[in-house]
Amino acid sequence: MGKFATPMLGLAFWCLWVVASGAVYMKYKDPKQPLNARINDLMSRMTLEEKVGQMGQMERGFASAALLKKYFIGSVLSGGGSVPAPKASAETWVHMVNELQKGALATRLGIPMIYGIDAIDGHNNVYKATIFPHNVGLGVTRQVCRDPRWGRCYESYSEDHKIVQAMTEIIPGLQGDIPANSQKGVPFVSGK
């Protein structure tokens, strides 16, 4: 038995070496490589279909792991009110996103998808979550519109709180004084 053990062990190591050497090195997956080298490597490996798919975003209600894998979708969005289930818990959200991510990672190149949540009224999509801070809380404190990660900058007056203050000062000027015979007790603009 002993004279067969050494050759068999050698054969086993040789088989493992052959299998391991057949693996293709992918520079874009190597965190030790410079970012631009990783990007260039990934882009050179991508087909046109994969590049187009990566530029697409799918609404959560239509998304599935199978569709992300088939069409190489790069992003999924929960738009206003788009939740996985009524009164969805944080665990429900995590499970949903993880299942979608499995589809993205199962593609040929294993590119993860980006998941976005629309924050129209704050991040209150998770049941019983605190919705503050939102635009009111973040606007002046963080100069949110200077931060491109905040997706609602186009709804802001400005990135500068002094300009926002000046813009709001125009409102009383436009509305004017409360008319003496006002039925509602507030200034108004009428088309008549």
mmCIF file of C-alpha atoms in Angstrom:
data_model
loop_
_atom_site.group_PDB
_atom_site.id
_atom_site.type_symbol
_atom_site.label_atom_id
_atom_site.label_comp_id
_atom_site.label_asym_id
_atom_site.label_seq_id
_atom_site.Cartn_x
_atom_site.Cartn_y
_atom_site.Cartn_z
ATOM 1 C CA MET A 1 0.000 0.000 0.000
ATOM 2 C CA GLY A 2 2.884 2.364 0.857
ATOM 3 C CA LYS A 3 4.491 2.218 -2.575
ATOM 4 C CA PHE A 4 1.199 3.418 -4.178
ATOM 5 C CA ALA A 5 0.556 6.270 -1.684
ATOM 6 C CA THR A 6 3.359 8.570 -2.872
ATOM 7 C CA PRO A 7 2.562 8.314 -6.602
ATOM 8 C CA MET A 8 -1.164 8.756 -5.887
ATOM 9 C CA LEU A 9 -0.485 11.807 -3.742
ATOM 10 C CA GLY A 10 1.730 13.211 -6.495
ATOM 11 C CA LEU A 11 -0.972 12.570 -9.078
ATOM 12 C CA ALA A 12 -3.567 14.301 -6.877
ATOM 13 C CA PHE A 13 -1.350 17.398 -6.507
ATOM 14 C CA TRP A 14 -0.670 17.433 -10.248
ATOM 15 C CA CYS A 15 -4.452 17.315 -10.978
ATOM 16 C CA LEU A 16 -5.080 20.185 -8.565
ATOM 17 C CA TRP A 17 -2.286 22.215 -10.176
ATOM 18 C CA VAL A 18 -3.750 21.647 -13.667
ATOM 19 C CA VAL A 19 -7.211 22.761 -12.502
ATOM 20 C CA ALA A 20 -5.847 25.786 -10.623
ATOM 21 C CA SER A 21 -3.636 26.907 -13.503
ATOM 22 C CA GLY A 22 -6.667 26.836 -15.806
ATOM 23 C CA ALA A 23 -8.313 29.619 -13.770
ATOM 24 C CA VAL A 24 -8.242 32.956 -15.573
ATOM 25 C CA TYR A 25 -6.775 35.902 -13.685
ATOM 26 C CA MET A 26 -9.186 38.833 -13.713
ATOM 27 C CA LYS A 27 -7.393 42.068 -12.895
ATOM 28 C CA TYR A 28 -10.661 43.913 -12.213
ATOM 29 C CA LYS A 29 -11.335 41.588 -9.256
ATOM 30 C CA ASP A 30 -7.917 42.227 -7.696
ATOM 31 C CA PRO A 31 -8.198 44.978 -5.042
ATOM 32 C CA LYS A 32 -4.390 45.357 -5.071
ATOM 33 C CA GLN A 33 -4.478 46.704 -8.635
ATOM 34 C CA PRO A 34 -4.859 50.457 -9.319
ATOM 35 C CA LEU A 35 -8.461 51.538 -9.869
ATOM 36 C CA ASN A 36 -7.950 52.637 -13.488
ATOM 37 C CA ALA A 37 -6.289 49.318 -14.349
ATOM 38 C CA ARG A 38 -9.239 47.456 -12.844
ATOM 39 C CA ILE A 39 -11.748 49.609 -14.734
ATOM 40 C CA ASN A 40 -9.914 49.215 -18.045
ATOM 41 C CA ASP A 41 -9.694 45.456 -17.564
ATOM 42 C CA LEU A 42 -13.396 45.139 -16.752
ATOM 43 C CA MET A 43 -14.484 47.351 -19.657
ATOM 44 C CA SER A 44 -12.332 45.364 -22.087
ATOM 45 C CA ARG A 45 -14.030 42.142 -20.987
ATOM 46 C CA MET A 46 -17.599 43.474 -21.243
ATOM 47 C CA THR A 47 -19.764 42.869 -24.299
ATOM 48 C CA LEU A 48 -21.922 45.652 -25.713
ATOM 49 C CA GLU A 49 -24.993 43.969 -24.163
ATOM 50 C CA GLU A 50 -23.321 43.979 -20.743
ATOM 51 C CA LYS A 51 -22.370 47.652 -21.046
ATOM 52 C CA VAL A 52 -25.896 48.657 -22.075
ATOM 53 C CA GLY A 53 -27.371 46.563 -19.270
ATOM 54 C CA GLN A 54 -25.096 48.179 -16.702
ATOM 55 C CA MET A 55 -26.414 51.609 -17.711
ATOM 56 C CA GLY A 56 -30.012 50.512 -17.135
ATOM 57 C CA GLN A 57 -32.088 50.856 -14.009
ATOM 58 C CA MET A 58 -35.138 48.719 -13.281
ATOM 59 C CA GLU A 59 -38.017 49.551 -10.947
ATOM 60 C CA ARG A 60 -38.221 47.180 -7.990
ATOM 61 C CA GLY A 61 -41.734 46.007 -8.830
ATOM 62 C CA PHE A 62 -40.525 44.526 -12.125
ATOM 63 C CA ALA A 63 -37.101 43.318 -10.980
ATOM 64 C CA SER A 64 -36.125 39.719 -10.362
ATOM 65 C CA ALA A 65 -32.826 37.905 -10.003
ATOM 66 C CA ALA A 66 -33.479 36.185 -13.333
ATOM 67 C CA LEU A 67 -34.016 39.497 -15.176
ATOM 68 C CA LEU A 68 -30.922 41.080 -13.634
ATOM 69 C CA LYS A 69 -28.884 38.090 -14.773
ATOM 70 C CA LYS A 70 -30.428 37.882 -18.252
ATOM 71 C CA TYR A 71 -30.156 41.586 -19.121
ATOM 72 C CA PHE A 72 -27.093 42.523 -16.994
ATOM 73 C CA ILE A 73 -29.099 45.268 -15.211
ATOM 74 C CA GLY A 74 -26.807 47.598 -13.259
ATOM 75 C CA SER A 75 -29.298 49.190 -10.884
ATOM 76 C CA VAL A 76 -32.666 48.641 -9.219
ATOM 77 C CA LEU A 77 -34.751 51.476 -7.745
ATOM 78 C CA SER A 78 -37.518 51.573 -5.200
ATOM 79 C CA GLY A 79 -39.381 54.662 -6.369
ATOM 80 C CA GLY A 80 -41.859 56.533 -4.175
ATOM 81 C CA GLY A 81 -43.993 53.984 -2.332
ATOM 82 C CA SER A 82 -42.255 50.998 -3.936
ATOM 83 C CA VAL A 83 -41.820 48.550 -1.070
ATOM 84 C CA PRO A 84 -41.367 44.759 -1.036
ATOM 85 C CA ALA A 85 -44.497 44.299 1.089
ATOM 86 C CA PRO A 86 -46.883 46.384 3.209
ATOM 87 C CA LYS A 87 -45.255 47.150 6.565
ATOM 88 C CA ALA A 88 -41.990 45.601 5.355
ATOM 89 C CA SER A 89 -39.374 45.133 8.057
ATOM 90 C CA ALA A 90 -35.675 45.823 7.646
ATOM 91 C CA GLU A 91 -35.140 42.064 7.355
ATOM 92 C CA THR A 92 -37.634 41.908 4.466
ATOM 93 C CA TRP A 93 -35.723 44.655 2.651
ATOM 94 C CA VAL A 94 -32.374 42.945 3.240
ATOM 95 C CA HIS A 95 -33.711 39.621 1.963
ATOM 96 C CA MET A 96 -35.176 41.260 -1.169
ATOM 97 C CA VAL A 97 -31.982 43.152 -2.027
ATOM 98 C CA ASN A 98 -29.814 40.090 -1.363
ATOM 99 C CA GLU A 99 -31.947 37.943 -3.681
ATOM 100 C CA LEU A 100 -31.683 40.542 -6.458
ATOM 101 C CA GLN A 101 -27.943 40.844 -5.856
ATOM 102 C CA LYS A 102 -27.562 37.078 -6.341
ATOM 103 C CA GLY A 103 -28.891 37.506 -9.876
ATOM 104 C CA ALA A 104 -26.414 40.291 -10.647
ATOM 105 C CA LEU A 105 -23.483 38.357 -9.203
ATOM 106 C CA ALA A 106 -24.448 35.244 -11.191
ATOM 107 C CA THR A 107 -23.604 36.979 -14.474
ATOM 108 C CA ARG A 108 -20.461 36.052 -16.393
ATOM 109 C CA LEU A 109 -18.434 38.902 -14.878
ATOM 110 C CA GLY A 110 -20.159 38.994 -11.478
ATOM 111 C CA ILE A 111 -20.750 42.762 -11.436
ATOM 112 C CA PRO A 112 -22.867 43.723 -8.404
ATOM 113 C CA MET A 113 -25.954 45.855 -8.909
ATOM 114 C CA ILE A 114 -26.587 49.184 -7.204
ATOM 115 C CA TYR A 115 -29.837 49.453 -5.221
ATOM 116 C CA GLY A 116 -31.459 52.860 -4.847
ATOM 117 C CA ILE A 117 -34.347 54.076 -2.727
ATOM 118 C CA ASP A 118 -36.186 57.268 -3.627
ATOM 119 C CA ALA A 119 -36.192 59.625 -0.655
ATOM 120 C CA ILE A 120 -39.089 61.904 -1.565
ATOM 121 C CA ASP A 121 -40.389 61.986 2.017
ATOM 122 C CA GLY A 122 -37.292 60.739 3.766
ATOM 123 C CA HIS A 123 -36.149 57.164 4.006
ATOM 124 C CA ASN A 124 -39.388 55.993 5.561
ATOM 125 C CA ASN A 125 -39.831 52.882 3.440
ATOM 126 C CA VAL A 126 -38.936 50.538 6.298
ATOM 127 C CA TYR A 127 -41.963 50.066 8.549
ATOM 128 C CA LYS A 128 -41.703 52.027 11.825
ATOM 129 C CA ALA A 129 -38.435 53.664 10.736
ATOM 130 C CA THR A 130 -37.673 57.241 11.727
ATOM 131 C CA ILE A 131 -38.029 59.527 8.724
ATOM 132 C CA PHE A 132 -36.005 62.479 10.011
ATOM 133 C CA PRO A 133 -33.679 63.943 8.785
ATOM 134 C CA HIS A 134 -34.856 64.719 5.306
ATOM 135 C CA ASN A 135 -34.424 67.789 3.089
ATOM 136 C CA VAL A 136 -35.455 70.048 5.984
ATOM 137 C CA GLY A 137 -32.852 68.529 8.268
ATOM 138 C CA LEU A 138 -30.088 68.119 5.727
ATOM 139 C CA GLY A 139 -30.493 71.188 3.527
ATOM 140 C CA VAL A 140 -28.588 73.789 5.488
ATOM 141 C CA THR A 141 -26.498 71.552 7.680
ATOM 142 C CA ARG A 142 -24.725 69.566 4.979
ATOM 143 C CA GLN A 143 -25.051 71.661 1.835
ATOM 144 C CA VAL A 144 -26.630 68.560 0.341
ATOM 145 C CA CYS A 145 -26.746 69.826 -3.218
ATOM 146 C CA ARG A 146 -22.974 69.977 -3.319
ATOM 147 C CA ASP A 147 -22.969 66.246 -2.710
ATOM 148 C CA PRO A 148 -23.781 64.360 -5.951
ATOM 149 C CA ARG A 149 -24.838 61.290 -3.940
ATOM 150 C CA TRP A 150 -27.999 63.150 -2.893
ATOM 151 C CA GLY A 151 -30.360 62.470 -5.764
ATOM 152 C CA ARG A 152 -32.844 65.289 -5.274
ATOM 153 C CA CYS A 153 -30.605 68.320 -5.817
ATOM 154 C CA TYR A 154 -32.641 69.382 -8.819
ATOM 155 C CA GLU A 155 -35.533 70.206 -6.466
ATOM 156 C CA SER A 156 -33.516 72.651 -4.397
ATOM 157 C CA TYR A 157 -33.272 76.400 -4.835
ATOM 158 C CA SER A 158 -29.539 76.287 -4.380
ATOM 159 C CA GLU A 159 -26.584 74.708 -2.667
ATOM 160 C CA ASP A 160 -26.067 77.990 -0.819
ATOM 161 C CA HIS A 161 -28.317 78.578 2.201
ATOM 162 C CA LYS A 162 -28.018 82.386 1.787
ATOM 163 C CA ILE A 163 -29.513 82.189 -1.714
ATOM 164 C CA VAL A 164 -32.318 79.984 -0.376
ATOM 165 C CA GLN A 165 -32.985 82.553 2.362
ATOM 166 C CA ALA A 166 -33.107 85.386 -0.196
ATOM 167 C CA MET A 167 -35.452 83.377 -2.428
ATOM 168 C CA THR A 168 -37.851 82.756 0.447
ATOM 169 C CA GLU A 169 -37.888 86.474 1.296
ATOM 170 C CA ILE A 170 -39.578 87.111 -2.053
ATOM 171 C CA ILE A 171 -42.714 85.188 -0.998
ATOM 172 C CA PRO A 172 -44.180 87.868 1.323
ATOM 173 C CA GLY A 173 -43.327 90.452 -1.326
ATOM 174 C CA LEU A 174 -45.226 88.555 -4.000
ATOM 175 C CA GLN A 175 -48.171 87.833 -1.739
ATOM 176 C CA GLY A 176 -48.469 91.378 -0.441
ATOM 177 C CA ASP A 177 -50.479 92.445 2.567
ATOM 178 C CA ILE A 178 -53.648 90.688 3.654
ATOM 179 C CA PRO A 179 -56.547 92.501 1.963
ATOM 180 C CA ALA A 180 -58.890 94.292 4.377
ATOM 181 C CA ASN A 181 -61.948 92.389 3.073
ATOM 182 C CA SER A 182 -60.198 88.990 2.819
ATOM 183 C CA GLN A 183 -62.557 86.096 3.530
ATOM 184 C CA LYS A 184 -59.709 83.708 4.334
ATOM 185 C CA GLY A 185 -57.443 86.133 6.188
ATOM 186 C CA VAL A 186 -54.490 85.422 3.901
ATOM 187 C CA PRO A 187 -53.034 87.119 0.838
ATOM 188 C CA PHE A 188 -53.782 85.425 -2.477
ATOM 189 C CA VAL A 189 -53.253 85.709 -6.200
ATOM 190 C CA SER A 190 -56.368 85.587 -8.315
ATOM 191 C CA GLY A 191 -56.736 85.147 -12.056
ATOM 192 C CA LYS A 192 -59.926 87.226 -12.118
#
